[in-house]
Coordinates of C-alpha atoms and ligand atoms in Angstrom, one line a residue:
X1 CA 23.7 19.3 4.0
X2 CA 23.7 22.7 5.3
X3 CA 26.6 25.2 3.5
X4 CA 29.9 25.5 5.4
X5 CA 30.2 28.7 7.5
X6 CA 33.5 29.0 6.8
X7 CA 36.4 27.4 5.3
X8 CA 40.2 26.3 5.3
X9 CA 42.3 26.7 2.3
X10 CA 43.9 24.3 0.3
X11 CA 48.1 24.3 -0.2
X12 CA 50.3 22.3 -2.1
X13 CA 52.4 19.7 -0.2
X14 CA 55.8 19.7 -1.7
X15 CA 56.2 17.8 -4.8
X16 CA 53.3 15.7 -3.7
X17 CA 50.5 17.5 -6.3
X18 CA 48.5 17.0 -3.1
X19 CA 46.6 19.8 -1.6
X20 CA 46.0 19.6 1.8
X21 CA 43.8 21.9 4.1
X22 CA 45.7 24.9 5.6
X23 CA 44.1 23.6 8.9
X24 CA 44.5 19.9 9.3
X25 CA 43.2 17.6 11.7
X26 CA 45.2 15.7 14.0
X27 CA 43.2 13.0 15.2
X28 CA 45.6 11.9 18.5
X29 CA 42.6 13.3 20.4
X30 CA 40.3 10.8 18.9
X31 CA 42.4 8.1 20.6
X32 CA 41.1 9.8 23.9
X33 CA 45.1 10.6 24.4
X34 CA 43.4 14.1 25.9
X35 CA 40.8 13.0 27.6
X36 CA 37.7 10.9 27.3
X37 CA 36.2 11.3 23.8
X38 CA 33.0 8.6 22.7
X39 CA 32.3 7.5 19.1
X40 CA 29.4 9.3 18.3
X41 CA 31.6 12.6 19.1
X42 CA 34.4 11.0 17.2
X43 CA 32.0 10.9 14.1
X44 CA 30.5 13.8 14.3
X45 CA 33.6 16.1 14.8
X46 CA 35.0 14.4 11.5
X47 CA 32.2 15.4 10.1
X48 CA 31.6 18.9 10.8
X49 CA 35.8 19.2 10.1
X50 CA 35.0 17.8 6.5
X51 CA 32.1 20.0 6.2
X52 CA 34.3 23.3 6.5
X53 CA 36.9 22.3 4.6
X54 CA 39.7 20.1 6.5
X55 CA 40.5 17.4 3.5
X56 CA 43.5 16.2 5.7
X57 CA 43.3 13.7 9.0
X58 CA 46.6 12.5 10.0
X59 CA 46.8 9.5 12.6
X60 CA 48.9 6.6 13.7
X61 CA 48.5 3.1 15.3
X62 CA 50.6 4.3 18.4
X63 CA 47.6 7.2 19.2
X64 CA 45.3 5.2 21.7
X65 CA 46.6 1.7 20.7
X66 CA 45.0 1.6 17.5
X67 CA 41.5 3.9 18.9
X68 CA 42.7 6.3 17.1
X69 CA 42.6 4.6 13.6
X70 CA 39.6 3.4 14.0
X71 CA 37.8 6.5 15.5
X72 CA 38.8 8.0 12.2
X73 CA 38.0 5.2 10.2
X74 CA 34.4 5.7 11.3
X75 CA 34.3 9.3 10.8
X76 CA 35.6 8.9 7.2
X77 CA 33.4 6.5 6.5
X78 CA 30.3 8.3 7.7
X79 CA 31.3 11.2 5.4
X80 CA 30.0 9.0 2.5
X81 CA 32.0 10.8 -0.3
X82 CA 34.5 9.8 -2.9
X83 CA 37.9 8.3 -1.3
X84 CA 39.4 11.3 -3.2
X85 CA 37.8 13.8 -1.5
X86 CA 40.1 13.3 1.4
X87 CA 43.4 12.9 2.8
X88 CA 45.2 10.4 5.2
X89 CA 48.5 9.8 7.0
X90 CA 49.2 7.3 9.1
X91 CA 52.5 6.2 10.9
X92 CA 54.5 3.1 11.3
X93 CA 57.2 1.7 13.4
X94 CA 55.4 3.1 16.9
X95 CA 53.1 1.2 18.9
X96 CA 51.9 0.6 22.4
X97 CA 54.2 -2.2 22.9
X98 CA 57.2 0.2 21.5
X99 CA 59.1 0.9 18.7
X100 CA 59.7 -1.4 15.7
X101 CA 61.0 0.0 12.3
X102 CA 61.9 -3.5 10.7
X103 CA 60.9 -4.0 7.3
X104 CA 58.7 -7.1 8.5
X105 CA 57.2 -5.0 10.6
X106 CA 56.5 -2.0 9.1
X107 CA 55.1 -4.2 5.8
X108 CA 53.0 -6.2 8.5
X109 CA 51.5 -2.3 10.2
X110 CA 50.1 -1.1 6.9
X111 CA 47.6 -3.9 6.5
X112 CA 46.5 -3.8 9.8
X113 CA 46.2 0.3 9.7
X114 CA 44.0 0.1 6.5
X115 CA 41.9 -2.5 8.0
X116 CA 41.3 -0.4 11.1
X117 CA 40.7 2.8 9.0
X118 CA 38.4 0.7 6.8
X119 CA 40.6 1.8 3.5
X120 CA 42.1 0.6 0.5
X121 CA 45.5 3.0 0.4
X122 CA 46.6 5.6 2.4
X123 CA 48.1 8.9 0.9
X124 CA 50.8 9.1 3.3
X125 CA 52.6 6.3 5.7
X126 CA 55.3 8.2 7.7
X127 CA 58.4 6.7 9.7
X128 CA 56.8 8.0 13.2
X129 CA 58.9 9.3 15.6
X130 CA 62.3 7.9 14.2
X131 CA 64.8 9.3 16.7
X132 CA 63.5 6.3 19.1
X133 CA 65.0 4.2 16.1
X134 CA 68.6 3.7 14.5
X135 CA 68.7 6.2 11.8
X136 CA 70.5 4.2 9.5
X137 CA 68.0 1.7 9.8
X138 CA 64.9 3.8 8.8
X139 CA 67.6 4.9 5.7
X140 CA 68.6 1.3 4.7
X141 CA 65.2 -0.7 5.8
X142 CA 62.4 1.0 6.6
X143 CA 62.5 3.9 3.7
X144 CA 62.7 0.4 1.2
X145 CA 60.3 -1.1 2.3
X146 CA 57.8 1.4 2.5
X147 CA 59.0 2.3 -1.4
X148 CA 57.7 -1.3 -1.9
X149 CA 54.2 -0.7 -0.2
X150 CA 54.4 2.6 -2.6
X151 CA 54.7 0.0 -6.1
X152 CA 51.9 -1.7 -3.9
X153 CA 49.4 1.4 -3.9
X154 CA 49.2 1.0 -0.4
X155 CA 50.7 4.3 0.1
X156 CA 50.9 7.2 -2.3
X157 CA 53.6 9.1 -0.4
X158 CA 56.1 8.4 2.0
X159 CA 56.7 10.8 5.7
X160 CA 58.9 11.0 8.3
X161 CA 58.2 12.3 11.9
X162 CA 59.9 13.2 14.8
X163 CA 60.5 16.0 17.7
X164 CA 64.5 17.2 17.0
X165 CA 65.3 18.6 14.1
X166 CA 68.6 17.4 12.9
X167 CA 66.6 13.7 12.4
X168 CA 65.6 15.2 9.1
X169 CA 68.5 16.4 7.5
X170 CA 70.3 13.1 8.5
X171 CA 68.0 11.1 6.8
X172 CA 67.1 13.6 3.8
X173 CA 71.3 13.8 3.1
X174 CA 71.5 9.7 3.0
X175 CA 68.4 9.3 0.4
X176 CA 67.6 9.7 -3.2
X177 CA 65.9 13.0 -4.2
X178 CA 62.3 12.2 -4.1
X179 CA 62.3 9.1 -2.0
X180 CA 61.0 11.2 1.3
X181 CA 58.0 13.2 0.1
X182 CA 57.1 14.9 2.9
X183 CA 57.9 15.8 6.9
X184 CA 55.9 16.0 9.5
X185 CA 57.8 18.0 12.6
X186 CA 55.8 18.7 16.1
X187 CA 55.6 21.4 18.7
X188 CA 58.7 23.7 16.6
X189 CA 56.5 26.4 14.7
X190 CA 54.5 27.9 17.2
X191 CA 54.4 31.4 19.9
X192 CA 56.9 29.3 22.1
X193 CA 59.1 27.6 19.7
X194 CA 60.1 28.6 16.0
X195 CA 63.1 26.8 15.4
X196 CA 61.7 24.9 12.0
X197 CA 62.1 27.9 10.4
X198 CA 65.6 27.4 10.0
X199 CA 65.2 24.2 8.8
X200 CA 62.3 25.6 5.6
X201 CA 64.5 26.8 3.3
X202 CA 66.6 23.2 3.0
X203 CA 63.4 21.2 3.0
X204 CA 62.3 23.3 0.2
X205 CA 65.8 22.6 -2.1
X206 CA 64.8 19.2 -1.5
X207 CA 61.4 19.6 -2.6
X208 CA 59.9 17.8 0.4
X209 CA 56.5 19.2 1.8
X210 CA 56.2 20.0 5.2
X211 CA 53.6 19.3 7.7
X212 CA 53.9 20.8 11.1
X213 CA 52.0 19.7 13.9
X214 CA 50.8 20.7 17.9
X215 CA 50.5 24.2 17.0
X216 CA 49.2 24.3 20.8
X217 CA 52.6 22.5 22.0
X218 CA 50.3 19.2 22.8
X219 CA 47.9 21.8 25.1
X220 CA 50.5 23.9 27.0
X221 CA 49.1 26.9 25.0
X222 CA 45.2 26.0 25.9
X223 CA 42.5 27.0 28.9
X224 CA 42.2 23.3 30.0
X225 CA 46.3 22.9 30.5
X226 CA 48.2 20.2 29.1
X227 CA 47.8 16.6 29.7
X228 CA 49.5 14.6 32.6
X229 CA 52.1 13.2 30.4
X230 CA 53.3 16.1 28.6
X231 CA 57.4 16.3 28.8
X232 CA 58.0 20.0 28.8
X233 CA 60.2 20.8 32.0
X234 CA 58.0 22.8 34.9
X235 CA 59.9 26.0 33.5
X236 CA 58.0 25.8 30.3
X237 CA 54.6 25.0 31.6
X238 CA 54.9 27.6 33.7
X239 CA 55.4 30.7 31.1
X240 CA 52.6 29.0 28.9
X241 CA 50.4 29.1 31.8
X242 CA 50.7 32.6 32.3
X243 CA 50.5 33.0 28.8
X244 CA 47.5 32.0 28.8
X245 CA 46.1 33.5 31.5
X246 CA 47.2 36.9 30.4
X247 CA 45.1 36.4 27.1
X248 CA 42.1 34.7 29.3
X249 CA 42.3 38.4 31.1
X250 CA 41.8 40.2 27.9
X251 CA 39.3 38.4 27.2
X252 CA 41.3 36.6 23.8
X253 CA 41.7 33.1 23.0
X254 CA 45.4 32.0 23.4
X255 CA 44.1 29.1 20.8
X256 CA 43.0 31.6 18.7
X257 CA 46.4 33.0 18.6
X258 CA 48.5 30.2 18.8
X259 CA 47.4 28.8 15.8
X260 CA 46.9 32.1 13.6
X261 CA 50.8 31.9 14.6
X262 CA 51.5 28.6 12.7
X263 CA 49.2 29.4 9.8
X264 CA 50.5 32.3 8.8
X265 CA 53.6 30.3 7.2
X266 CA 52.4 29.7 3.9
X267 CA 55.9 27.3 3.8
X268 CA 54.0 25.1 6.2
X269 CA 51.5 23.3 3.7
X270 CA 49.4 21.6 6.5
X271 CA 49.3 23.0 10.3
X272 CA 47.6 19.7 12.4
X273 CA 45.7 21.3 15.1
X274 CA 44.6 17.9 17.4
X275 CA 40.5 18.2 17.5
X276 CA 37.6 16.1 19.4
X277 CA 35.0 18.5 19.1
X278 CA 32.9 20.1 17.2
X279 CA 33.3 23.7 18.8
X280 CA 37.2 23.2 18.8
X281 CA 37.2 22.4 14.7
X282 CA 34.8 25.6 14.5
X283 CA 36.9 27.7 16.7
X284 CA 39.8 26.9 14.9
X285 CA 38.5 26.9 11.1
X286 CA 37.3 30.4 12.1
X287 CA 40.9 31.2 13.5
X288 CA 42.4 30.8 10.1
X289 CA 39.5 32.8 8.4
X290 CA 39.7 35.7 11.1
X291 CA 43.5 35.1 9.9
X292 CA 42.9 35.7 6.5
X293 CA 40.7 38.9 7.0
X294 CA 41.9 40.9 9.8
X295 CA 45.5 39.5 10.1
X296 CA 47.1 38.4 13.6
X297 CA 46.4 40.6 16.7
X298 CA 50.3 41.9 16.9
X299 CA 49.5 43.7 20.4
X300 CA 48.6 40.5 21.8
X301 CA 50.9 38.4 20.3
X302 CA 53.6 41.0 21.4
X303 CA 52.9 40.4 24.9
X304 CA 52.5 36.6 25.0
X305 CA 56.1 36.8 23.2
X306 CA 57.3 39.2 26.1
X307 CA 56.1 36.1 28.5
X308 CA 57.2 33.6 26.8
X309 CA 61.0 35.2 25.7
X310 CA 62.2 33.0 29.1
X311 CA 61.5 30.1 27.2
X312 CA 61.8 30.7 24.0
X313 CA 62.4 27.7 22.0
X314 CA 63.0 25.7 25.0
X315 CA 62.4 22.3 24.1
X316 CA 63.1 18.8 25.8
X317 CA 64.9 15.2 25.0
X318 CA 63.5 12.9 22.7
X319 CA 64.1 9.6 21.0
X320 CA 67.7 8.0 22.1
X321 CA 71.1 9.1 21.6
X322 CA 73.1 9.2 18.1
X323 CA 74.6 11.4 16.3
Ligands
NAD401 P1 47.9 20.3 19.7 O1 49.0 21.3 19.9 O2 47.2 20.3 18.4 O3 47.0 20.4 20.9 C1 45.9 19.5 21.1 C2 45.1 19.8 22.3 O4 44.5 21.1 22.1 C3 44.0 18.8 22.6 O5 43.8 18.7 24.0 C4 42.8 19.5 22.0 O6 41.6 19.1 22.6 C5 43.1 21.0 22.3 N1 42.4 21.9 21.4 C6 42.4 21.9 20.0 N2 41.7 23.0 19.5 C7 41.3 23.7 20.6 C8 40.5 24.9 20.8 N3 40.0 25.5 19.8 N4 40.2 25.3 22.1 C9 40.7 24.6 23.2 N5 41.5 23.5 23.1 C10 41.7 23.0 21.8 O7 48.6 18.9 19.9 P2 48.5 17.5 19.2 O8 47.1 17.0 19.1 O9 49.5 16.6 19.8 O10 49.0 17.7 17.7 C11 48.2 17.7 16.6 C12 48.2 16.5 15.7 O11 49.5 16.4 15.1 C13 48.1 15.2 16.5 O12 46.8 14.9 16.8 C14 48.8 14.2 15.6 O13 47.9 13.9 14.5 C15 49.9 15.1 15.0 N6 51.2 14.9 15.7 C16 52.1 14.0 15.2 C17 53.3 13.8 15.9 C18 54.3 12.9 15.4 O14 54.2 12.4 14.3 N7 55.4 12.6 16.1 C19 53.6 14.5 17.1 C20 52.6 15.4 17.6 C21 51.4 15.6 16.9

């Protein structure tokens, strides 16, 4: 195998003892959520992600209906190296046909998740997307069953996920110390939204790790646009669009930028960048190396701020109403 032009560092997740890839790769694409994407370019973009570095693929059964499991599975299994040369996550409690975060359910999910990604344990199993649930539920049921599935060793480490914010403190406040290892928040650490910053310091007195994904707000900050179902208001696409064609005219990659952005955070253990290619994983493996030796371009990020400051951490509805 031919060396690794560059490579991704490793960071410690919380109280985990894990160490996950600065860059990690979300494998929604590979469930052709984006767009199109065949097997052999499944394979071979897991591979060339391993190859400079990324230890870390995060998935779920709800990406694709189940494609995207198995996608990865494929890839992973290609790689031909030691199970403990790499990390997973998967989810629970989210599928195609909607949300179920029962105990029966969840303990059914994890079997059929392994099987798909051709494993014998996952590293992490998150809760995915829990504001669709009741939150007292995923506290009194799904959090103890999943502990079971720990005792199991068909999980190492137990996640939740979700868009708002105030879904992890409401959970985090009602559990033992230790129970939630880790986090995993989307689209609110990047040029257009920030807001998990407030939220660092508290995960940190809990010791959970944090995981923060969509650096490129699910593809409003890329050339291509974001996909047909994406939920930000027409207000929001807008400024990103013209974010981004301000850095196409200087000839810079928003991508580039966006995700230099969420890297630089050394809070944020793991940021999941969603690949299906292998130029995309070597664009942005060399984004966090440019990162590391020349720092971020300020003068551009400066401007795409200035465009964005309408929006600024302008978000939209998700999950259903509790308190
Ligand atoms: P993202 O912001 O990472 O954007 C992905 C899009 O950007 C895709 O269309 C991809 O093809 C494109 N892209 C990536 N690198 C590029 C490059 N260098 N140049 C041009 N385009 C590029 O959004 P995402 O995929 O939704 O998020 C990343 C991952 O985080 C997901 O795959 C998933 O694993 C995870 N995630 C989890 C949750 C949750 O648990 N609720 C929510 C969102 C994302």
């Amino acid at each position: 195998m031919a060396m690794p032009r560059a490579k991704t560092e490793l960071r410690t997740l919380g109280n985990t003892g894990l160490k996950v890839s600065a860059v990690g790769f979300g494998a929604s694409p590979l469930g052709s959520v984006f767009g199109p994407v065949g097997e052999d370019d499944a394979v071979a973009t897991v591979r060339e992600a391993f190859r400079l570095g990324i230890n870390f693929f995060d998935t779920s059964p709800y990406y694709g209906g189940t494609l995207s499991e198995k996608m990865l599975g494929k890839g992973l299994k290609a790689l031909q190296v030691p199970r403990s040369g790499y990390i997973v996550a998967t989810k629970c409690g989210r599928y195609k046909e909607g949300f179920d975060f029962s105990a029966e359910r969840v303990t059914k999910s994890i079997d059929e998740s392994l099987e798909r990604l051709q494993l014998d344990y996952v590293d992490i199993l998150h809760c995915h997307d829990i504001e669709f649930g009741s939150l007292d539920q995923i506290v009194s049921e799904t959090i103890p069953a999943l502990r079971k599935l720990k005792q199991e060793g068909k999980i190492r480490f137990i996640g939740i996920t979700g868009l708002p914010l105030h879904i992890f403190t409401y959970v985090l406040d009602r559990v033992a110390p230790g129970t939630i290892d880790v986090i995993l928040s989307y689209c609110h650490y990047g040029v257009n939204d920030s807001t998990l910053l407030e939220l660092l310091p508290y995960l940190k007195s809990k010791g959970v790790g944090v995981i923060s994904a969509s650096p490129l707000s699910m593809g409003l900050l890329t050339e291509q646009g974001p996909p047909e179902w994406h939920p930000a208001s027409p207000e929001l696409k807008s400024a990103c669009k013209a974010a981004v064609a301000h850095c196409k005219s200087k000839g810079k990659k928003i991508t580039n930028l966006a995700l230099q952005y969420s890297l630089a955070n050394k809070e944020i253990s793991s940021v999941l960048v969603g690949m299906s290619s292998i130029s995309q994983v070597e664009e942005n493996v060399e984004a966090f190396t440019e990162l590391e030796r020349l720092g971020i371009d300020q003068e551009t990020l400066s401007e795409v701020e200035a465009i964005l400051k309408p929006v600024k951490n302008l978000t939209w509805p998700s999950g259903i109403n509790q308190n």
